[in-house]
Amino acid sequence: MANLLFYLSLTVIWIMLLYHMFLMQGGYFHYLRYARSIPDWEKNEQPKPTVSILVPAHNEEVVIERTIKAMLRLEYPKDKLEIIVINDNSSDRTGEICDYYAAKYPYVKVVHTKPPHAGKGKSGALNQGLAHSTGEIIVVYDADNTPERKAVHYLVLALQNDPQAGAAVGKFRVVNAAKNLLTRFINIETICFQWMAQAGRFFWFRVTTIPGTNFAIRRSILEELGGWDEKALAEDTELTIRVYNAGHYIRFFPAAITWEQEPENWKVWWKQRTRWARGNQYVVLKFMGRLFSLRKKSIMFDLVYFFFTYFLFFLGVIVSDALFVTNLFVDLHLEVGIVAMILWILAYFLYVTEVMIALSIERTELNAKNFWIVLLMYFTYSQLWIVLVLYALYLEIKRVVFRQELKWYKTERFAAEKKSVPPTERQV
């Protein structure tokens, strides 16, 4: 029995690794061709639509001023732009800072929310912002984001020239990547996510996921769908499924770039990633029950992928690790022969290869330091995700059983350092 479980778990791991290599190839192909259409699109100038940028903010005084200044630098006609900061029941100086810029710039607005309709989650804050917005296109940025000057221009350009796309998603980079080992891990993780999961799925299946930031969506679609699901911790993934099921698709357009701050200590990382994992588990459980009734068949495949990732894949890793470690102390008659060991070693090198291909796309990230970090990452950071997903599943089951109310855990921010300013913004 132990041998059967071990080989089944190894099979699951290899299926995921091969699938991710397939995605990585698609991501690289998308990188080679996504920008070819930009010159023609920009020559084919069309009237600019009105844009509302929504920035949900709950106790963000450490970063909100830097974010608003980045919004003010955006290269988009100011008579077609409104920046709406949703000050969601903040107890710090967030509201005061936002009011200062709103008084100074007529296209900056502040929505101050109070209980009972405030402080419950990002989805609720976004719905409040949507109700106060007027733009034909809705763009969302997190409160720690500093988008590059042409980010919104590119998101709108993609929607204008692709009528089939209901939303356009840009790329995000880590502004504090060099801070410590954790931020370096996160930087590598986010690069892989962009080019493997986002670009790879878009290239092969025309499927990509709306992230929590740096995306644009047509207002008409948001109104058709009834806004954001306020019960969802991963409001972005949940909205993605509904956009596809409504008959639209989402374009991944990495020309639109934003820089965001990531957790600088493990405590903050654990809380943030637990929320992400719980959110994705909620989405899987919400839609798996009606899997075959979904209109968009490609999103069915994606739901199965999420289920495979958050349930079967992690289960396979846990089983294989547990059996291997237990066999060191108790004889399980585990026949881990030379073939199994070779498969495990090859799996490790395949993992390293996938990550290094992703880093090669962001050319400045392909260096010796990151190579050694990737080698270490498999045995540390990647393994910690297993524990986190199990913990998130426990919390989600507990929430459902005891009907607990969802609360917004806002990721703790850190003061910016001069060396952390993105290269493209240093001249500002």
XYZ file of C-alpha atoms in Angstrom:
428
model
C 0.000 0.000 0.000
C 2.810 2.396 0.919
C 4.524 1.745 -2.423
C 1.294 2.407 -4.340
C 0.722 5.697 -2.494
C 4.306 6.767 -3.098
C 4.195 6.146 -6.831
C 0.748 7.739 -7.163
C 2.003 10.864 -5.404
C 5.093 10.936 -7.607
C 2.857 10.678 -10.666
C 0.767 13.653 -9.518
C 3.913 15.723 -8.947
C 5.254 14.878 -12.409
C 1.948 15.741 -14.093
C 2.085 19.195 -12.520
C 5.750 19.703 -13.401
C 5.228 18.739 -17.039
C 2.137 20.926 -17.267
C 4.065 23.877 -15.858
C 6.863 23.301 -18.365
C 4.203 23.352 -21.095
C 2.900 26.634 -19.674
C 6.413 28.059 -19.469
C 6.939 27.394 -23.183
C 3.696 29.239 -23.930
C 4.752 32.095 -21.679
C 8.032 32.462 -23.541
C 6.242 32.460 -26.904
C 3.846 35.129 -25.621
C 6.811 37.230 -24.476
C 8.291 37.043 -27.996
C 5.162 38.295 -29.734
C 2.872 40.297 -27.409
C 4.459 43.685 -28.191
C 4.383 43.352 -31.997
C 0.912 44.851 -32.255
C 1.645 47.969 -30.170
C 3.016 50.192 -33.012
C -0.013 49.497 -35.223
C -2.436 49.983 -32.350
C -0.886 53.331 -31.435
C -0.989 54.494 -35.065
C -4.650 53.541 -35.239
C -5.531 56.277 -32.787
C -9.077 56.181 -31.405
C -10.942 58.537 -29.075
C -9.893 57.791 -25.517
C -12.598 56.334 -23.241
C -13.136 57.761 -19.767
C -11.262 55.829 -17.075
C -11.913 55.492 -13.350
C -9.013 54.178 -11.266
C -10.152 52.536 -8.026
C -7.646 52.358 -5.160
C -9.023 50.580 -2.054
C -7.169 51.817 1.030
C -7.482 50.702 4.646
C -4.847 52.195 6.985
C -2.367 52.887 4.188
C -0.687 56.085 5.371
C 2.779 54.554 4.908
C 2.347 54.110 1.147
C -0.723 55.993 -0.084
C 1.009 59.288 -0.881
C 3.594 57.559 -3.062
C 0.782 55.692 -4.825
C -1.254 58.850 -5.512
C 1.840 60.610 -6.874
C 2.384 57.688 -9.263
C -1.237 58.028 -10.424
C -0.720 61.761 -11.058
C 2.217 60.942 -13.358
C 0.166 58.619 -15.567
C 0.253 59.509 -19.248
C -3.489 59.590 -19.846
C -5.661 62.634 -20.692
C -6.609 64.152 -17.353
C -10.028 65.256 -18.665
C -10.795 61.554 -19.267
C -9.389 60.299 -15.958
C -10.651 60.096 -12.387
C -8.658 58.630 -9.516
C -10.913 57.364 -6.731
C -9.302 56.379 -3.445
C -11.682 54.428 -1.206
C -10.647 55.284 2.335
C -12.209 52.239 3.934
C -12.723 53.080 7.607
C -9.049 53.897 8.173
C -7.937 54.854 11.684
C -4.644 56.445 10.594
C -3.840 59.454 8.354
C -4.912 57.766 5.100
C -8.036 59.919 4.733
C -6.187 63.139 5.563
C -3.490 62.475 2.950
C -6.062 61.584 0.284
C -8.152 64.691 1.041
C -5.063 66.883 0.567
C -4.548 65.617 -2.990
C -8.272 65.675 -3.759
C -8.352 69.381 -2.870
C -5.337 70.024 -5.081
C -6.282 67.959 -8.158
C -9.886 67.989 -9.442
C -9.636 64.496 -10.957
C -8.671 62.945 -7.599
C -11.672 61.900 -5.484
C -11.935 60.298 -2.067
C -14.736 58.031 -0.897
C -14.806 57.787 2.901
C -16.635 54.655 4.051
C -17.851 53.970 7.570
C -19.485 50.993 9.330
C -21.620 49.007 8.877
C -20.642 48.948 5.198
C -16.902 49.395 5.660
C -13.775 47.594 6.819
C -15.075 44.164 5.828
C -12.988 43.490 2.757
C -11.472 44.701 -0.465
C -14.515 43.602 -2.486
C -16.823 45.827 -0.455
C -14.471 48.797 -0.834
C -14.289 48.267 -4.604
C -18.077 48.132 -4.863
C -18.259 51.439 -2.973
C -15.749 52.949 -5.379
C -17.618 51.591 -8.395
C -20.829 53.237 -7.186
C -19.063 56.632 -7.111
C -17.265 56.215 -10.448
C -18.245 57.400 -13.925
C -15.607 55.894 -16.229
C -16.343 53.605 -19.168
C -13.259 51.612 -18.154
C -12.559 50.651 -14.534
C -8.906 50.195 -13.539
C -7.871 48.778 -10.151
C -4.629 49.313 -8.249
C -3.699 48.270 -4.735
C -2.714 51.045 -2.342
C 0.990 50.108 -2.430
C 1.297 50.237 -6.230
C 3.335 52.629 -8.326
C 2.308 52.011 -11.950
C 4.663 53.101 -14.694
C 3.631 56.178 -16.646
C 2.058 54.324 -19.574
C 0.470 51.486 -17.614
C -3.125 52.688 -17.926
C -2.490 53.744 -21.531
C -1.503 50.178 -22.406
C -4.403 48.584 -20.535
C -6.893 50.814 -22.359
C -5.061 50.315 -25.666
C -5.492 46.549 -25.328
C -9.234 46.857 -24.694
C -9.764 49.374 -27.491
C -8.089 47.132 -30.051
C -9.500 43.847 -28.820
C -13.305 44.148 -28.632
C -13.584 40.484 -27.604
C -11.624 41.139 -24.405
C -13.728 41.991 -21.384
C -10.664 42.862 -19.317
C -6.946 43.486 -19.780
C -4.322 42.437 -17.240
C -0.858 43.928 -16.903
C 2.329 42.743 -15.232
C 3.427 43.511 -11.679
C 6.970 43.590 -10.350
C 8.402 43.643 -6.828
C 9.744 47.068 -5.868
C 11.528 45.858 -2.704
C 12.958 42.646 -4.188
C 16.495 43.276 -2.908
C 15.451 43.878 0.717
C 16.145 40.396 2.110
C 15.990 36.679 1.302
C 12.188 36.543 1.664
C 11.595 39.376 -0.815
C 13.997 37.683 -3.242
C 11.963 34.480 -2.957
C 8.755 36.450 -3.584
C 10.312 38.258 -6.538
C 11.167 34.948 -8.221
C 7.716 33.587 -7.393
C 5.933 36.585 -8.966
C 8.047 36.471 -12.132
C 7.189 32.791 -12.563
C 3.515 33.563 -11.989
C 3.535 36.274 -14.670
C 5.211 34.291 -17.414
C 4.169 30.749 -16.548
C 0.631 30.938 -15.159
C -0.545 34.182 -16.761
C 1.267 34.359 -20.114
C 1.436 30.574 -20.574
C -2.273 29.981 -20.051
C -3.145 32.965 -22.232
C -0.945 31.742 -25.091
C -2.280 28.171 -25.104
C -5.877 28.561 -23.888
C -6.748 32.290 -24.013
C -7.211 32.076 -20.240
C -5.609 34.336 -17.677
C -6.526 35.385 -14.144
C -7.468 38.885 -13.074
C -4.958 39.789 -10.340
C -5.774 42.072 -7.434
C -4.070 45.000 -9.125
C -3.078 46.525 -12.487
C -6.065 45.459 -14.549
C -8.777 47.199 -16.558
C -12.311 45.959 -17.076
C -15.226 47.363 -19.041
C -17.761 49.046 -16.794
C -20.639 47.434 -18.676
C -19.340 43.984 -17.739
C -18.948 44.850 -14.050
C -22.509 46.168 -13.980
C -23.758 43.081 -15.808
C -22.071 40.868 -13.177
C -23.195 42.907 -10.193
C -19.725 44.050 -9.136
C -17.401 42.144 -6.804
C -18.391 39.205 -4.600
C -18.089 40.523 -1.033
C -17.825 37.002 0.401
C -14.679 36.241 -1.611
C -11.240 36.723 -0.088
C -9.732 36.227 -3.569
C -12.122 38.621 -5.262
C -9.882 38.702 -8.334
C -10.022 34.950 -9.061
C -13.754 34.850 -8.363
C -14.393 37.751 -10.756
C -12.247 36.026 -13.387
C -14.539 32.982 -13.483
C -17.663 35.117 -13.817
C -16.151 37.235 -16.606
C -15.337 34.120 -18.630
C -18.674 32.518 -17.891
C -20.425 35.658 -19.156
C -18.859 34.991 -22.556
C -15.854 37.338 -22.451
C -12.146 36.652 -22.192
C -9.216 38.400 -20.494
C -6.090 39.571 -22.325
C -2.707 39.347 -20.618
C -0.779 42.413 -21.788
C 2.542 42.748 -19.902
C 3.405 46.091 -21.528
C 1.362 47.610 -18.676
C 3.648 47.430 -15.650
C 3.168 48.318 -12.011
C 5.570 48.022 -9.100
C 4.271 46.772 -5.777
C 5.616 46.271 -2.299
C 5.786 42.718 -0.970
C 5.991 41.458 2.640
C 9.396 41.951 4.234
C 8.947 39.517 7.115
C 7.551 36.005 7.412
C 4.645 36.934 9.682
C 3.174 39.357 7.157
C 3.858 36.920 4.300
C 2.077 34.102 6.148
C -1.067 36.191 6.741
C -1.185 37.506 3.172
C -0.597 34.158 1.488
C -3.074 32.424 3.807
C -5.731 34.892 2.642
C -4.806 34.174 -0.991
C -4.961 30.410 -0.481
C -8.290 30.609 1.355
C -9.658 32.843 -1.375
C -8.714 30.429 -4.141
C -10.080 27.475 -2.183
C -13.372 29.372 -1.796
C -13.524 29.935 -5.554
C -12.820 26.270 -6.329
C -15.490 25.065 -3.924
C -17.970 27.716 -5.123
C -17.743 26.782 -8.798
C -16.763 23.094 -8.829
C -20.327 22.128 -7.942
C -21.572 23.700 -11.171
C -18.520 22.834 -13.246
C -20.377 21.312 -16.198
C -22.977 24.071 -16.343
C -20.391 26.792 -16.963
C -20.736 28.339 -20.415
C -17.012 28.818 -21.045
C -15.405 25.380 -21.353
C -11.831 26.682 -21.050
C -12.577 27.996 -17.567
C -13.764 24.500 -16.627
C -10.242 23.323 -17.410
C -8.831 26.128 -15.288
C -11.040 25.236 -12.330
C -9.831 21.661 -12.538
C -6.273 23.037 -12.565
C -6.957 25.088 -9.410
C -8.508 22.023 -7.778
C -5.487 19.954 -8.805
C -3.110 22.596 -7.431
C -4.751 23.360 -4.091
C -5.902 19.839 -3.304
C -4.388 16.943 -5.299
C -0.897 18.346 -5.988
C -0.263 19.441 -2.408
C -1.741 16.172 -1.188
C 0.658 14.293 -3.468
C 3.664 16.215 -2.148
C 2.561 15.701 1.457
C 2.056 11.954 0.980
C 5.393 11.438 -0.791
C 7.308 13.508 1.801
C 5.564 11.799 4.735
C 6.229 8.308 3.392
C 9.851 9.091 2.577
C 10.580 10.579 6.039
C 8.648 7.877 7.932
C 10.561 5.177 6.063
C 13.802 6.575 7.503
C 12.663 5.591 11.021
C 10.080 2.841 10.453
C 10.455 0.155 7.814
C 7.453 0.579 5.540
C 8.951 -1.836 3.032
C 9.035 1.147 0.705
C 10.644 0.122 -2.548
C 12.172 3.430 -3.481
C 14.326 2.013 -6.194
C 16.792 3.691 -8.489
C 14.036 4.626 -10.954
C 12.065 6.511 -8.275
C 15.197 8.336 -7.124
C 16.078 9.314 -10.687
C 12.519 10.581 -11.219
C 12.763 12.678 -8.038
C 16.132 14.158 -9.045
C 14.864 14.890 -12.570
C 11.779 16.560 -11.078
C 14.027 18.883 -9.075
C 16.084 19.857 -12.121
C 12.916 20.357 -14.173
C 11.656 22.733 -11.471
C 14.927 24.690 -11.591
C 14.830 24.830 -15.396
C 11.274 26.203 -15.446
C 12.152 28.950 -12.984
C 15.340 29.942 -14.798
C 13.481 30.222 -18.129
C 11.020 32.612 -16.453
C 13.901 34.665 -15.012
C 15.565 34.830 -18.435
C 12.601 36.845 -19.740
C 13.266 39.535 -17.116
C 16.890 39.801 -18.210
C 18.205 41.654 -15.156
C 16.959 38.805 -12.940
C 19.046 36.107 -14.643
C 22.162 36.149 -12.464
C 24.258 33.893 -10.250
C 22.669 35.096 -7.000
C 19.179 34.232 -8.183
C 20.388 30.844 -9.431
C 21.540 29.865 -5.935
C 18.339 31.266 -4.438
C 16.285 29.094 -6.808
C 18.221 25.988 -5.717
C 17.462 26.843 -2.082
C 13.883 27.884 -2.774
C 12.674 24.369 -3.602
C 13.639 22.994 -0.170
C 12.461 25.998 1.866
C 9.982 28.493 0.437
C 8.178 25.998 -1.814
C 7.812 23.457 1.015
C 6.429 26.100 3.374
C 3.574 26.637 0.917
C 2.393 23.091 1.664
C 1.927 23.855 5.363
C 0.268 27.154 4.522
C -2.282 25.607 2.147
C -3.240 23.004 4.769
C -3.676 25.752 7.363
C -5.752 27.838 4.937
C -7.995 24.858 4.201
C -8.540 24.326 7.930
C -9.550 27.994 8.354
C -11.879 27.879 5.362
C -13.621 24.726 6.610
C -13.929 26.323 10.050
C -15.456 29.476 8.511
C -18.064 27.468 6.617
C -18.964 25.220 9.561
C -19.280 28.048 12.099
C -20.550 30.625 9.538
C -17.895 33.114 10.508
C -17.919 36.593 8.978
C -15.073 37.443 6.633
C -12.746 40.247 7.700
C -10.283 42.213 5.602
C -6.717 41.415 6.552
C -4.767 44.323 5.104
C -1.179 43.475 4.285
C 1.194 45.458 6.480
C 3.206 48.035 4.541
C 6.814 49.072 5.017
C 8.465 52.454 4.599
C 10.076 52.837 1.188
C 13.811 53.120 0.758
C 15.532 55.096 -1.982
C 17.272 52.028 -3.357
C 13.867 50.370 -3.831
C 12.600 52.870 -6.398
C 11.974 51.100 -9.716
C 14.555 51.970 -12.392
C 11.937 53.386 -14.773
C 10.794 55.941 -12.192
C 14.142 57.248 -10.905
C 14.081 60.241 -13.210
C 10.686 61.429 -11.920
